[in-house]
Short mmCIF file of C-alpha atoms and ligand atoms in Angstrom, two decimals:
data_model
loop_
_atom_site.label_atom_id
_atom_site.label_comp_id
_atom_site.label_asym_id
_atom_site.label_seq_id
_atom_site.Cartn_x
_atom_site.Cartn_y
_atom_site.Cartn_z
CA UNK B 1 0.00 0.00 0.00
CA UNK B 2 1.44 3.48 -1.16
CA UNK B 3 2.42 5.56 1.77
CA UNK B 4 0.36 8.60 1.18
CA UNK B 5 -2.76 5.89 1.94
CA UNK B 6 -3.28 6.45 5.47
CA UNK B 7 -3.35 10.15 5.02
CA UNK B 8 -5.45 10.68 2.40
CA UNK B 9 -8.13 8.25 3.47
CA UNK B 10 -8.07 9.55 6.93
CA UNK B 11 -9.00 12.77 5.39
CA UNK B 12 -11.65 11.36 2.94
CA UNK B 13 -13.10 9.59 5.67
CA UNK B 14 -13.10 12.51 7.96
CA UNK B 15 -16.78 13.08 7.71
CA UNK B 16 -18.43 9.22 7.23
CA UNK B 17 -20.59 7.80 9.41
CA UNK B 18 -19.10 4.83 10.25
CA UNK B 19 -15.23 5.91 9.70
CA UNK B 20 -13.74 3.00 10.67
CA UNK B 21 -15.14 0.66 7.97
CA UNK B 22 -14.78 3.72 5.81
CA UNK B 23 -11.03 3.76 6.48
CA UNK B 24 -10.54 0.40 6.00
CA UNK B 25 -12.25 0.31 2.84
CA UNK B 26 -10.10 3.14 1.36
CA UNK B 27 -7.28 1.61 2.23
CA UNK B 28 -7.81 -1.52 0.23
CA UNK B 29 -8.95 0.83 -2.62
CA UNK B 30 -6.12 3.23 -1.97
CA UNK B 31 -3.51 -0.13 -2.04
CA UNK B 32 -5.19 -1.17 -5.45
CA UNK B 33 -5.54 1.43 -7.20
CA UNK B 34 -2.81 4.00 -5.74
CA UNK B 35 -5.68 7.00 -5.63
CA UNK B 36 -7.89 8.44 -3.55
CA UNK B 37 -10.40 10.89 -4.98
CA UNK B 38 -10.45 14.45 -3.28
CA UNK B 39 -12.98 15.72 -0.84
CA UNK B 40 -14.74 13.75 1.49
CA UNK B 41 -17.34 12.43 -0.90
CA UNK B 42 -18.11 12.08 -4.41
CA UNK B 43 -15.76 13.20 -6.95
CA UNK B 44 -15.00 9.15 -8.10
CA UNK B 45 -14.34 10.36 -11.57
CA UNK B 46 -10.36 11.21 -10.36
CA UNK B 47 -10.38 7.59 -10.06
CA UNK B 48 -12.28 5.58 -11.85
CA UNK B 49 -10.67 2.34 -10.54
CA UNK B 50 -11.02 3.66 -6.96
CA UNK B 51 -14.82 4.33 -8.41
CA UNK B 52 -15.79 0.78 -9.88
CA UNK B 53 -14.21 -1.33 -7.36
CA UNK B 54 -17.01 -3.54 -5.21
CA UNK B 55 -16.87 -6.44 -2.51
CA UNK B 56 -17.57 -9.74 -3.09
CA UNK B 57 -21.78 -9.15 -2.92
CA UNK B 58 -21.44 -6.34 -5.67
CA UNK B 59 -21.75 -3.62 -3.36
CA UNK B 60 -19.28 -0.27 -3.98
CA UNK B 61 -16.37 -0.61 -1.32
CA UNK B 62 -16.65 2.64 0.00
CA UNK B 63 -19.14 3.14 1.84
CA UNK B 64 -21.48 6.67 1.33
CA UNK B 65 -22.03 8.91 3.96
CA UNK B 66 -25.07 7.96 6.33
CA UNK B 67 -26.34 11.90 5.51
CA UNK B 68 -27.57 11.71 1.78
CA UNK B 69 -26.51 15.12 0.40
CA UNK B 70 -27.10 17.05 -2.29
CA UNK B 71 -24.56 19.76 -4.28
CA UNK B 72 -25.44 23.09 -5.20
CA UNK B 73 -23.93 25.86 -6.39
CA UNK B 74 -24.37 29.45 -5.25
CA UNK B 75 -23.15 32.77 -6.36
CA UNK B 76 -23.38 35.37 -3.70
CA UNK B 77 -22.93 39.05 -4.26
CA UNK B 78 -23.73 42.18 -1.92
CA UNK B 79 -26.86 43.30 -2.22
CA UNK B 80 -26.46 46.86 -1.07
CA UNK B 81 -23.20 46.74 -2.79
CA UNK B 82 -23.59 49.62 -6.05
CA UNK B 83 -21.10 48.07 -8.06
CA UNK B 84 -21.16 44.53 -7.18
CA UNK B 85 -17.97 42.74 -8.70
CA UNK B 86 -19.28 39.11 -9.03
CA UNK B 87 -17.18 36.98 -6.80
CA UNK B 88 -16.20 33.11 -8.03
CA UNK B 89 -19.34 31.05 -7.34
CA UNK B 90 -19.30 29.41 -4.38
CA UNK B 91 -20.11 25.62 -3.86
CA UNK B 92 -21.72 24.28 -1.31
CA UNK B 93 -22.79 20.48 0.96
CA UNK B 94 -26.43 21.38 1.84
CA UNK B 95 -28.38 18.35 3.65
CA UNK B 96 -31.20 16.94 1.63
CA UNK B 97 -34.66 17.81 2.89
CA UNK B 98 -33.35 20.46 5.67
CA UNK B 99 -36.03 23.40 6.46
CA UNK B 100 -36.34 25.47 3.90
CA UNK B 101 -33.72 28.18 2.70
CA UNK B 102 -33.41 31.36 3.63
CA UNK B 103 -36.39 31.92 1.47
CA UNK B 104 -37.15 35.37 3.36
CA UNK B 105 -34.14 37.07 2.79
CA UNK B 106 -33.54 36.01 -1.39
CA UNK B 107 -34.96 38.58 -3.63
CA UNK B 108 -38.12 37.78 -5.60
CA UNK B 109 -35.93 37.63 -8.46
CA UNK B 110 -34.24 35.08 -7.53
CA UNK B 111 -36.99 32.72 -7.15
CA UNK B 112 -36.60 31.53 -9.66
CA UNK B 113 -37.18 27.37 -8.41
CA UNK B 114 -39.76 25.87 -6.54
CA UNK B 115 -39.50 26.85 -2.54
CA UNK B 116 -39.39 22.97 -1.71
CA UNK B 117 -36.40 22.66 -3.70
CA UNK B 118 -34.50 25.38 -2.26
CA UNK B 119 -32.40 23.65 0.12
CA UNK B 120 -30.94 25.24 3.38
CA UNK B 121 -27.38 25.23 4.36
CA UNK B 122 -26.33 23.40 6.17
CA UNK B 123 -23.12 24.79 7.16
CA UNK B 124 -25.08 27.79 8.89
CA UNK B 125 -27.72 26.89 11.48
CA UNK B 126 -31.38 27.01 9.99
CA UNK B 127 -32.53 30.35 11.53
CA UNK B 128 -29.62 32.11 10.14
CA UNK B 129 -30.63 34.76 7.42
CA UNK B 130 -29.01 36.19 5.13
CA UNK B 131 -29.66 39.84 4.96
CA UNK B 132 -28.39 41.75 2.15
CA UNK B 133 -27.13 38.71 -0.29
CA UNK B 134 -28.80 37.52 -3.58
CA UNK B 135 -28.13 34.13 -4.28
CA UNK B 136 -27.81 32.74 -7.82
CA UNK B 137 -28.18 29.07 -7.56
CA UNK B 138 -26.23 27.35 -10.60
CA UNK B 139 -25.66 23.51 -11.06
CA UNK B 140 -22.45 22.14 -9.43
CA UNK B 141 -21.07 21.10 -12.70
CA UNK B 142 -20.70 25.21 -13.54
CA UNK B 143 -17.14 25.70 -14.43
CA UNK B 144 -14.94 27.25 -11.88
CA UNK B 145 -17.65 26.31 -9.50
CA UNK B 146 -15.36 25.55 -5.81
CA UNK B 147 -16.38 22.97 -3.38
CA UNK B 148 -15.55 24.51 -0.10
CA UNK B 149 -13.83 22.12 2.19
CA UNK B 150 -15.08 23.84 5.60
CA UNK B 151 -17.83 26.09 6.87
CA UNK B 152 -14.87 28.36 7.68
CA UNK B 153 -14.67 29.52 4.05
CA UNK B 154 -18.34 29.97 3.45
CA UNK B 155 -18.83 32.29 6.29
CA UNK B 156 -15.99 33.88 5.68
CA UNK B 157 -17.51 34.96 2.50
CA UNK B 158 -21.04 36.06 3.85
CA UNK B 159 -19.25 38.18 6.67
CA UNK B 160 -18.19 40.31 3.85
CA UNK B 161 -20.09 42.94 4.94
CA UNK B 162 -17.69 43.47 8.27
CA UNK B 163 -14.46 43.25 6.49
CA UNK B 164 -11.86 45.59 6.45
CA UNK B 165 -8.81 46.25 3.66
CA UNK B 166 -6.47 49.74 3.96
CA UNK B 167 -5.56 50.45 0.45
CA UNK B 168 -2.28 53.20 0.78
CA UNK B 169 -2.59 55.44 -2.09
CA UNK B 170 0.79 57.56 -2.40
CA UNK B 171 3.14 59.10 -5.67
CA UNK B 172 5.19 61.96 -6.01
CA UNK B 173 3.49 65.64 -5.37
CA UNK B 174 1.10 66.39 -8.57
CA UNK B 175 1.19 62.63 -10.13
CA UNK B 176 -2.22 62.41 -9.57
CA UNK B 177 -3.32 61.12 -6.05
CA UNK B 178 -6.47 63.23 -5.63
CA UNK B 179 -7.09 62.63 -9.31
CA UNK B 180 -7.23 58.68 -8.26
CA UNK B 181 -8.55 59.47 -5.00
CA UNK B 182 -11.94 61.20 -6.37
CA UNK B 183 -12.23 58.13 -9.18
CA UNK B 184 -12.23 55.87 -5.73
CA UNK B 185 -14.98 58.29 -4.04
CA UNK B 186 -17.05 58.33 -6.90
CA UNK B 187 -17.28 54.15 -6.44
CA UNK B 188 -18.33 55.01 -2.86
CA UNK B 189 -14.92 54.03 -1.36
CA UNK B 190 -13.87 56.40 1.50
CA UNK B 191 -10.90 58.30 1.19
CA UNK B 192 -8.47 59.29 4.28
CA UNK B 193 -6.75 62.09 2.72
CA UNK B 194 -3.81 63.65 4.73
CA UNK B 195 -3.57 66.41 3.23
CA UNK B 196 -6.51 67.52 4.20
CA UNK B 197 -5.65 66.46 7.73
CA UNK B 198 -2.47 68.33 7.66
CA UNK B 199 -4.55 71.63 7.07
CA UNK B 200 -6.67 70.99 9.84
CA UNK B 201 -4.12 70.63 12.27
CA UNK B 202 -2.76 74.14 11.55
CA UNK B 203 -5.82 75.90 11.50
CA UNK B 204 -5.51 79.33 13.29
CA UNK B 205 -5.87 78.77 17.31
CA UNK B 206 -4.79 74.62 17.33
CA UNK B 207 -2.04 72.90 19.05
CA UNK B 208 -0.07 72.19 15.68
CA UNK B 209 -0.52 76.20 14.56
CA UNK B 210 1.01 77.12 18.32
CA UNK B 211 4.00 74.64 17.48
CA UNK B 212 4.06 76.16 13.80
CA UNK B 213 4.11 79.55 15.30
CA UNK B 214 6.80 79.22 17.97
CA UNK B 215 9.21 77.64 15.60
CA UNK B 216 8.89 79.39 12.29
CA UNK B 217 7.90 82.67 13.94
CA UNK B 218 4.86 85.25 13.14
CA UNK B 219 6.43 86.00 9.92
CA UNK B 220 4.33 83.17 8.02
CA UNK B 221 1.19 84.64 9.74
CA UNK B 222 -1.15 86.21 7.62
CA UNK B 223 -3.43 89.15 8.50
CA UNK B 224 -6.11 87.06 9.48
CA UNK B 225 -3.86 85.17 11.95
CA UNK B 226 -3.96 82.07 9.15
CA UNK B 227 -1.14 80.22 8.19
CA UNK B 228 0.43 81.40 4.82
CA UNK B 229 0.90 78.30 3.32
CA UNK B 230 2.86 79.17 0.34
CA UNK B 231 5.15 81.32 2.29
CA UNK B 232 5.77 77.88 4.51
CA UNK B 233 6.22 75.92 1.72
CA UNK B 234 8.92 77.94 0.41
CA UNK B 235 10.96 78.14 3.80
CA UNK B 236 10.49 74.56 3.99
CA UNK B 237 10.55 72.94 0.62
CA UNK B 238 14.26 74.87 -0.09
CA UNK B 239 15.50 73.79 3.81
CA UNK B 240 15.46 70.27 4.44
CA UNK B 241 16.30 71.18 8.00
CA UNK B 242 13.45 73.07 7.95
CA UNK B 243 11.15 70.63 6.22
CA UNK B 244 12.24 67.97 9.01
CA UNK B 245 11.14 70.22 11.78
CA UNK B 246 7.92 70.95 10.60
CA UNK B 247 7.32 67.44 9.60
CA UNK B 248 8.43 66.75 13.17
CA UNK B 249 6.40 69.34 14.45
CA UNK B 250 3.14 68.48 12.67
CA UNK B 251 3.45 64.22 12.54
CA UNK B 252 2.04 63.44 16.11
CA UNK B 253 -1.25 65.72 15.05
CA UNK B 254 -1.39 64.12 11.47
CA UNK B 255 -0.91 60.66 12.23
CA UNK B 256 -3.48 60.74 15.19
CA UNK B 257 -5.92 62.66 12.57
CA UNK B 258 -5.37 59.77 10.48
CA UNK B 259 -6.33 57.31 12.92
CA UNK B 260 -9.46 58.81 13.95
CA UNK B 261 -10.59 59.06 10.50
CA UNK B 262 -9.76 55.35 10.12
CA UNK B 263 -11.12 54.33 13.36
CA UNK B 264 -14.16 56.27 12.64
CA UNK B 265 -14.94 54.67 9.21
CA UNK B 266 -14.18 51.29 10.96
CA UNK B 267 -17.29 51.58 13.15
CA UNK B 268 -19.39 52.77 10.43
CA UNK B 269 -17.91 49.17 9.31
CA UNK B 270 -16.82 50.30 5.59
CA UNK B 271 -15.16 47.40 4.00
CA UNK B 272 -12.66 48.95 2.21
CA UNK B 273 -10.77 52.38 2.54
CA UNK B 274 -8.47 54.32 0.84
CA UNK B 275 -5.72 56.18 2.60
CA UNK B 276 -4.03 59.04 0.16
CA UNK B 277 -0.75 59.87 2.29
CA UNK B 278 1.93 61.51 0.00
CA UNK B 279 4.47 60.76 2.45
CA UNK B 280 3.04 56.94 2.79
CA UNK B 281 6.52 55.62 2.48
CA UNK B 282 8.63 58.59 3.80
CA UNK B 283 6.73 58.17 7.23
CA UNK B 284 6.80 53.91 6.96
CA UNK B 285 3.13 53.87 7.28
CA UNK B 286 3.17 51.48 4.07
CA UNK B 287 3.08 48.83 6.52
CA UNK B 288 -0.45 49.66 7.79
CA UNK B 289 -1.43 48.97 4.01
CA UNK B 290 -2.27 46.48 1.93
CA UNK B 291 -1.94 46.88 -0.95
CA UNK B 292 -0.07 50.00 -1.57
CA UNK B 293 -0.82 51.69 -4.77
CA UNK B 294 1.70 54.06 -6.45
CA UNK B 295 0.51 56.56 -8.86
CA UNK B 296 3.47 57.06 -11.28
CA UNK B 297 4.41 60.02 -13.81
CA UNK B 298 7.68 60.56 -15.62
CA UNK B 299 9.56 63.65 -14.16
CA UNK B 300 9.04 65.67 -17.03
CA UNK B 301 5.46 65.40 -17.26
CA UNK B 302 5.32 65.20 -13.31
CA UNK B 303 7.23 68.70 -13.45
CA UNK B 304 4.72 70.12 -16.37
CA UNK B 305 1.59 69.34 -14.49
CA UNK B 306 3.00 70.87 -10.68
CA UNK B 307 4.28 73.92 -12.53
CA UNK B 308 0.60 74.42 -14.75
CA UNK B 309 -1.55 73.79 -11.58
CA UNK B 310 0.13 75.65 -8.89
CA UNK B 311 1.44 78.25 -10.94
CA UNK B 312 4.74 78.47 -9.06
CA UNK B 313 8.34 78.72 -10.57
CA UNK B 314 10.32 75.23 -12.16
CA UNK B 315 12.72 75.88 -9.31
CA UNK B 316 9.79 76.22 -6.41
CA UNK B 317 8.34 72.98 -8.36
CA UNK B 318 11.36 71.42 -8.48
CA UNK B 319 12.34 72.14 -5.31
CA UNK B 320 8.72 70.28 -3.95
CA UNK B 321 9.51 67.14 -6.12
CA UNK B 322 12.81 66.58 -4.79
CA UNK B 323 11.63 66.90 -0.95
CA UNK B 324 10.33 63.78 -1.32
CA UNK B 325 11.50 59.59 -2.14
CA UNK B 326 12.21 59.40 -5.82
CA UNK B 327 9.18 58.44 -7.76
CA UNK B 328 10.65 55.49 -9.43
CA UNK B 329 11.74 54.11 -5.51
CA UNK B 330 8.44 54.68 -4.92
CA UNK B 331 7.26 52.70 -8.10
CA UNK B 332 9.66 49.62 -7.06
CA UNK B 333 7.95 49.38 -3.51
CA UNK B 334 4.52 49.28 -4.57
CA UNK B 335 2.11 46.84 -4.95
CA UNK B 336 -0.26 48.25 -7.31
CA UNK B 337 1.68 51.13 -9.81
CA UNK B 338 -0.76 53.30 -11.88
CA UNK B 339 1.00 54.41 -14.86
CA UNK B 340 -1.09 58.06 -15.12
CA UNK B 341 1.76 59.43 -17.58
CA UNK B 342 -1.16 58.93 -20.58
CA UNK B 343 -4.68 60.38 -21.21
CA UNK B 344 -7.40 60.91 -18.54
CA UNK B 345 -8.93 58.30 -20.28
CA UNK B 346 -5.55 55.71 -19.68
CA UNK B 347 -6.34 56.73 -16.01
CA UNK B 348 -9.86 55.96 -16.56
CA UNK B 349 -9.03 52.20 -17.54
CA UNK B 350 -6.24 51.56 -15.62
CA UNK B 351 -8.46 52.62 -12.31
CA UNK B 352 -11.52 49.73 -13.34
CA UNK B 353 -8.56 47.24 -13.08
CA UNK B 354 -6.84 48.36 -10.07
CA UNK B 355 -11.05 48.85 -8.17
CA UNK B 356 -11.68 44.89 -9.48
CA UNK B 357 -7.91 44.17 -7.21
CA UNK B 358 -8.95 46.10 -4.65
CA UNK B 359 -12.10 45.48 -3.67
CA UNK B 360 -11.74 41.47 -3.96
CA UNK B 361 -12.34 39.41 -1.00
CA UNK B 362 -10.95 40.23 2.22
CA UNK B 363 -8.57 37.54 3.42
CA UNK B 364 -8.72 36.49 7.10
CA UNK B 365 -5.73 39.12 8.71
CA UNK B 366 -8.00 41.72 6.62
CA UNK B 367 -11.19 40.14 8.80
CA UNK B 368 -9.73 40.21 11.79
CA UNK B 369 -8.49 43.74 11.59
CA UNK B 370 -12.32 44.36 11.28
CA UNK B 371 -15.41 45.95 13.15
CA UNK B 372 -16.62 42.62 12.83
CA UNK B 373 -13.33 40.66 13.48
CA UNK B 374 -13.21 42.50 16.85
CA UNK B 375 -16.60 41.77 17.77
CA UNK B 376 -16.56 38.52 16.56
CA UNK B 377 -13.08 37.86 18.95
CA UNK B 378 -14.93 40.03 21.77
CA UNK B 379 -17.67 37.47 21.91
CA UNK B 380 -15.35 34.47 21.44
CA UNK B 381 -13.63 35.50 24.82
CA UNK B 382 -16.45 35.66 26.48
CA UNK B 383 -18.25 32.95 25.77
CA UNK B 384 -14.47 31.25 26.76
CA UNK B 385 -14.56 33.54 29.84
CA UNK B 386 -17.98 32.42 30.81
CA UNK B 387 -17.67 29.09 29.96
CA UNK B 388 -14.49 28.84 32.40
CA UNK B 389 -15.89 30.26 34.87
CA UNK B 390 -18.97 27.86 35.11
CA UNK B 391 -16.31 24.96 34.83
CA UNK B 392 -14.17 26.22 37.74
CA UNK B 393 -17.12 26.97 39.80
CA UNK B 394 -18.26 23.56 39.56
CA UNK B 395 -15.26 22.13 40.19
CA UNK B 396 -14.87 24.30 43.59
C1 COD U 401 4.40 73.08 3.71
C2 COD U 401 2.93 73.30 3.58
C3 COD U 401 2.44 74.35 4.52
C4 COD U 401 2.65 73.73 2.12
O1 COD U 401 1.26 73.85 1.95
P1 COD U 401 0.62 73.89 0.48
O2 COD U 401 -0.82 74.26 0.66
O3 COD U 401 1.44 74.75 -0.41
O4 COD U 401 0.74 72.38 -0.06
P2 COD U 401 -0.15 71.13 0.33
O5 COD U 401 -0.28 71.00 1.81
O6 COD U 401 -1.39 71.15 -0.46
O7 COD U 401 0.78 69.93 -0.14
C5 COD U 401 0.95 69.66 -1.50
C6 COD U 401 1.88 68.51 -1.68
O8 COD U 401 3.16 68.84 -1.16
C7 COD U 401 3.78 67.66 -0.73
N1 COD U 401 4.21 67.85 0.66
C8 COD U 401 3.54 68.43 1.66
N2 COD U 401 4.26 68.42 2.80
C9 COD U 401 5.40 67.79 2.49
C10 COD U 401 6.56 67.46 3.24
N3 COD U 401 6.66 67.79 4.52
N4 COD U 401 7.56 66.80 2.60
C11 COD U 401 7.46 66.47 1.31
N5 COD U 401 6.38 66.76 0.55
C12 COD U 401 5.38 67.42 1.14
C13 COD U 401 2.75 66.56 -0.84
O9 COD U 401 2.94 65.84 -2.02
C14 COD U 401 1.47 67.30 -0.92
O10 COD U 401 0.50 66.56 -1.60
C15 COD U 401 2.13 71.99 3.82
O11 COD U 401 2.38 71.09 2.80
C16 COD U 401 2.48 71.38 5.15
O12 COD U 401 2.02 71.81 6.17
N6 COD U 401 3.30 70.28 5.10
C17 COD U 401 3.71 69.59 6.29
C18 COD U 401 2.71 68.53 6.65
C19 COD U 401 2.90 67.30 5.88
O13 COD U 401 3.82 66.57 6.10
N7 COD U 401 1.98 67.05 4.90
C20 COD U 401 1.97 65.88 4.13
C21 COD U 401 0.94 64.92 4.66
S1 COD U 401 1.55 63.29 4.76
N1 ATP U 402 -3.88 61.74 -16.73
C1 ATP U 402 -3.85 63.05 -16.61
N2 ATP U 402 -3.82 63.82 -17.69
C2 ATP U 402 -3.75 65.18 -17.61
N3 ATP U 402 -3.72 65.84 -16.43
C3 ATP U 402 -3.76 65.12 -15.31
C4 ATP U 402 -3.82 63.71 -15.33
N4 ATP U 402 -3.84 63.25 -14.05
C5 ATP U 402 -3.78 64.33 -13.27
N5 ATP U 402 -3.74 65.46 -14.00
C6 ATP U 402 -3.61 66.84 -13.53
O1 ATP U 402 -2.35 66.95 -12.88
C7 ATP U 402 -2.44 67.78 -11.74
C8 ATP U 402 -1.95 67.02 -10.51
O2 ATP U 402 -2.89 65.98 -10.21
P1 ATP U 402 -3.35 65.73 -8.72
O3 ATP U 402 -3.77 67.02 -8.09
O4 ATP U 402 -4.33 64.62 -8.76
O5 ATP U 402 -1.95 65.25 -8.11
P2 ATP U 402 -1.61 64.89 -6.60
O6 ATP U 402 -0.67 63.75 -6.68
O7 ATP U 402 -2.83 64.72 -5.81
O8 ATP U 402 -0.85 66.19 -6.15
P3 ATP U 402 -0.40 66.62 -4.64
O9 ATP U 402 0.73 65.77 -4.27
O10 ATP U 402 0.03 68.04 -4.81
O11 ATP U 402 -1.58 66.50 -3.78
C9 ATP U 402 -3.87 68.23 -11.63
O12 ATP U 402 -3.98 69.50 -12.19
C10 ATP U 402 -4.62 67.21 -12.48
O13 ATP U 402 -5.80 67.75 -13.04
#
């Protein structure tokens, strides 16, 4: 008998009723034929000697699972969701003749079959709904259709809603971040933008325009007791010294800005957020993000575009672009790069691919980094506390 034997049936077995006959049984198949089909039932075809083999009445040698069951198909996508990116169909084990399916929470359109032949699943427990998902039931046989090997996976998938993913969105100044950044807004995806965050924490009267003030003097005041920004960003974009103190000054107000915003989007339990930090990489927040998209320009047209919107000098520009990482550093440590060097229209394009990357499923760090993560961990330790404590108490 091939080694691999014992492993593989133990696995295939891992759900029969009786699962010591069932072992047995694959291990005589297993040691004839040197295969074991996948899964824990059904999928013969992989081997067809495995598949035809019977004892000496005639009967198949392996024996089927005491629970008949039945395989569907289902492809779930947000309801609420306004640009729903279909996700692979997902597969799964429902028990024949269970109460019926979530009947309530399907759409009418999707009634498609009889109610007695929607099935429930089985891997959630019957009162379970489903609020919020359409489900397109397709034959197993579908192509690319997945049979999911745990529950795990499946409600992994309907948690969806709770997920969480920090997309860092950074380039060099006037690449086109907030160009980007409003694409992602207009798909409903919430932007963190620190450069708005950075103004707020200088506004006239705050604790970053007091530290402003004391360093860099009343001189960058203007006659409104404002900030003159472009006076600052002179002094500081020709200094480096300079541009180190105020990024000193200003980074305790900015990041905590930052993680307010995030934190507050996190309860409102968005899925997916965008942060646009120019100085993602500079300040080694990139490892808060996943993925990290780079919006890239060549220099030239980088230096056309800062010098046509802000209407400052090629040395003021120039002096900007090199206070910050080279743009093609930048480009190597990214994830994602958007190329926005072409058209509005190459943006345009290049953005629906980079949305479909970034808004597929969440894996499980992603989850766990959550609203819904948290809470779901929160009521795990619980339950564990309360559970303990009923065991110790009744062992005292
Ligand atoms: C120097 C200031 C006053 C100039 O203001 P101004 O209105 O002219 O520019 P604005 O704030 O819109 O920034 C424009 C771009 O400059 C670049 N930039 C801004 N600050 C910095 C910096 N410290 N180092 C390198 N690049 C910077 C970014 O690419 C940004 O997108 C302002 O940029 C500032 O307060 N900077 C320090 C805060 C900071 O680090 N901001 C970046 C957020 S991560
Ligand atoms: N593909 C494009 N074609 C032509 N112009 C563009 C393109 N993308 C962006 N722009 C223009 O280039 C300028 C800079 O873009 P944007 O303001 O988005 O850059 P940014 O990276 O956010 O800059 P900053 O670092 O200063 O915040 C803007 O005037 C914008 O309209």
């Amino acid at each position: 008998k091939p080694v691999f034997c014992d492993k593989k049936c133990k696995k295939r077995c891992s759900k029969a009723g009786v699962k010591d006959r069932c072992i047995k049984y694959c291990g005589i198949c297993c040691g004839y034929c040197k295969c074991v089909p996948s899964g824990t039932y059904g999928n013969k075809h992989e081997c067809p000697c495995y598949r035809d083999m019977r004892s000496s009445k005639g009967r198949p040698k392996e024996k089927r699972k005491k629970e008949k069951e039945t395989h569907f198909v289902f492809f779930l996508t947000h309801a609420r969701d306004p640009n729903p990116l279909p996700p692979p169909p997902v597969s799964f084990t429902v028990a024949a003749g269970a109460s019926p399916l979530f009947r309530r929470s399907v759409k009418p359109s999707c009634r498609a079959l009889p109610s007695d032949r929607l099935p429930s699943l089985r891997l959630l427990d019957g009162r379970r709904r489903l609020p919020g998902f359409l489900a397109f039931r397709y034959p197993s046989s579908e192509p690319g259709s997945k049979r999911l090997s745990s529950g795990f996976s499946v409600v992994e998938r309907l948690l969806d809603k709770g997920r969480m993913r920090i997309v860092g969105l950074t380039g060099g100044i006037s690449s086109g971040k907030s160009t980007v950044s409003n694409l992602f807004k207009a798909h409903d995806i919430p932007i963190v933008d620190a450069d708005l965050i950075a103004r707020d924490v200088v506004e006239k009267g705050t604790g970053g325009w007091k530290k402003v003030v004391s360093a860099f003097g009343e001189d960058i005041l203007l006659s409104n007791g404002e900030i003159d920004r472009r006076k600052l960003g002179q002094i500081v974009f020709a200094d480096p010294a300079k541009r180190k103190l105020l990024n000193q000054l200003l980074a305790p107000y900015i990041s905590s800005g930052i993680l307010w915003k995030i934190v507050k989007l996190w309860m409102k339990g968005y899925k997916v957020i965008v942060l646009d930090i120019p100085l993602l990489f500079e300040a080694k927040m990139d490892r808060w993000t996943k993925p990290t998209i780079v919006v890239w320009v060549d220099s030239e047209t980088q230096l056309q575009r800062l010098v046509a919107r802000d209407g400052q000098s090629e040395d003021d520009a120039r002096n900007r672009i090199n206070a910050q990482m080279a743009l093609d550093l930048k480009r190597d440590k990214a994830d994602i790069v958007i190329d926005n060097t072409g058209s509005l229209d190459d943006l345009n394009q290049r953005f629906r691919e980079v949305l479909s990357e970034v808004t597929k499923p969440l894996s499980w760090t992603e989850f766990m980094l959550s609203r819904q993560g948290a809470l779901t961990t929160l009521v795990v330790v619980i339950i564990s506390a309360i559970t303990c404590r009923k065991f110790y108490k009744s062992g005292v």
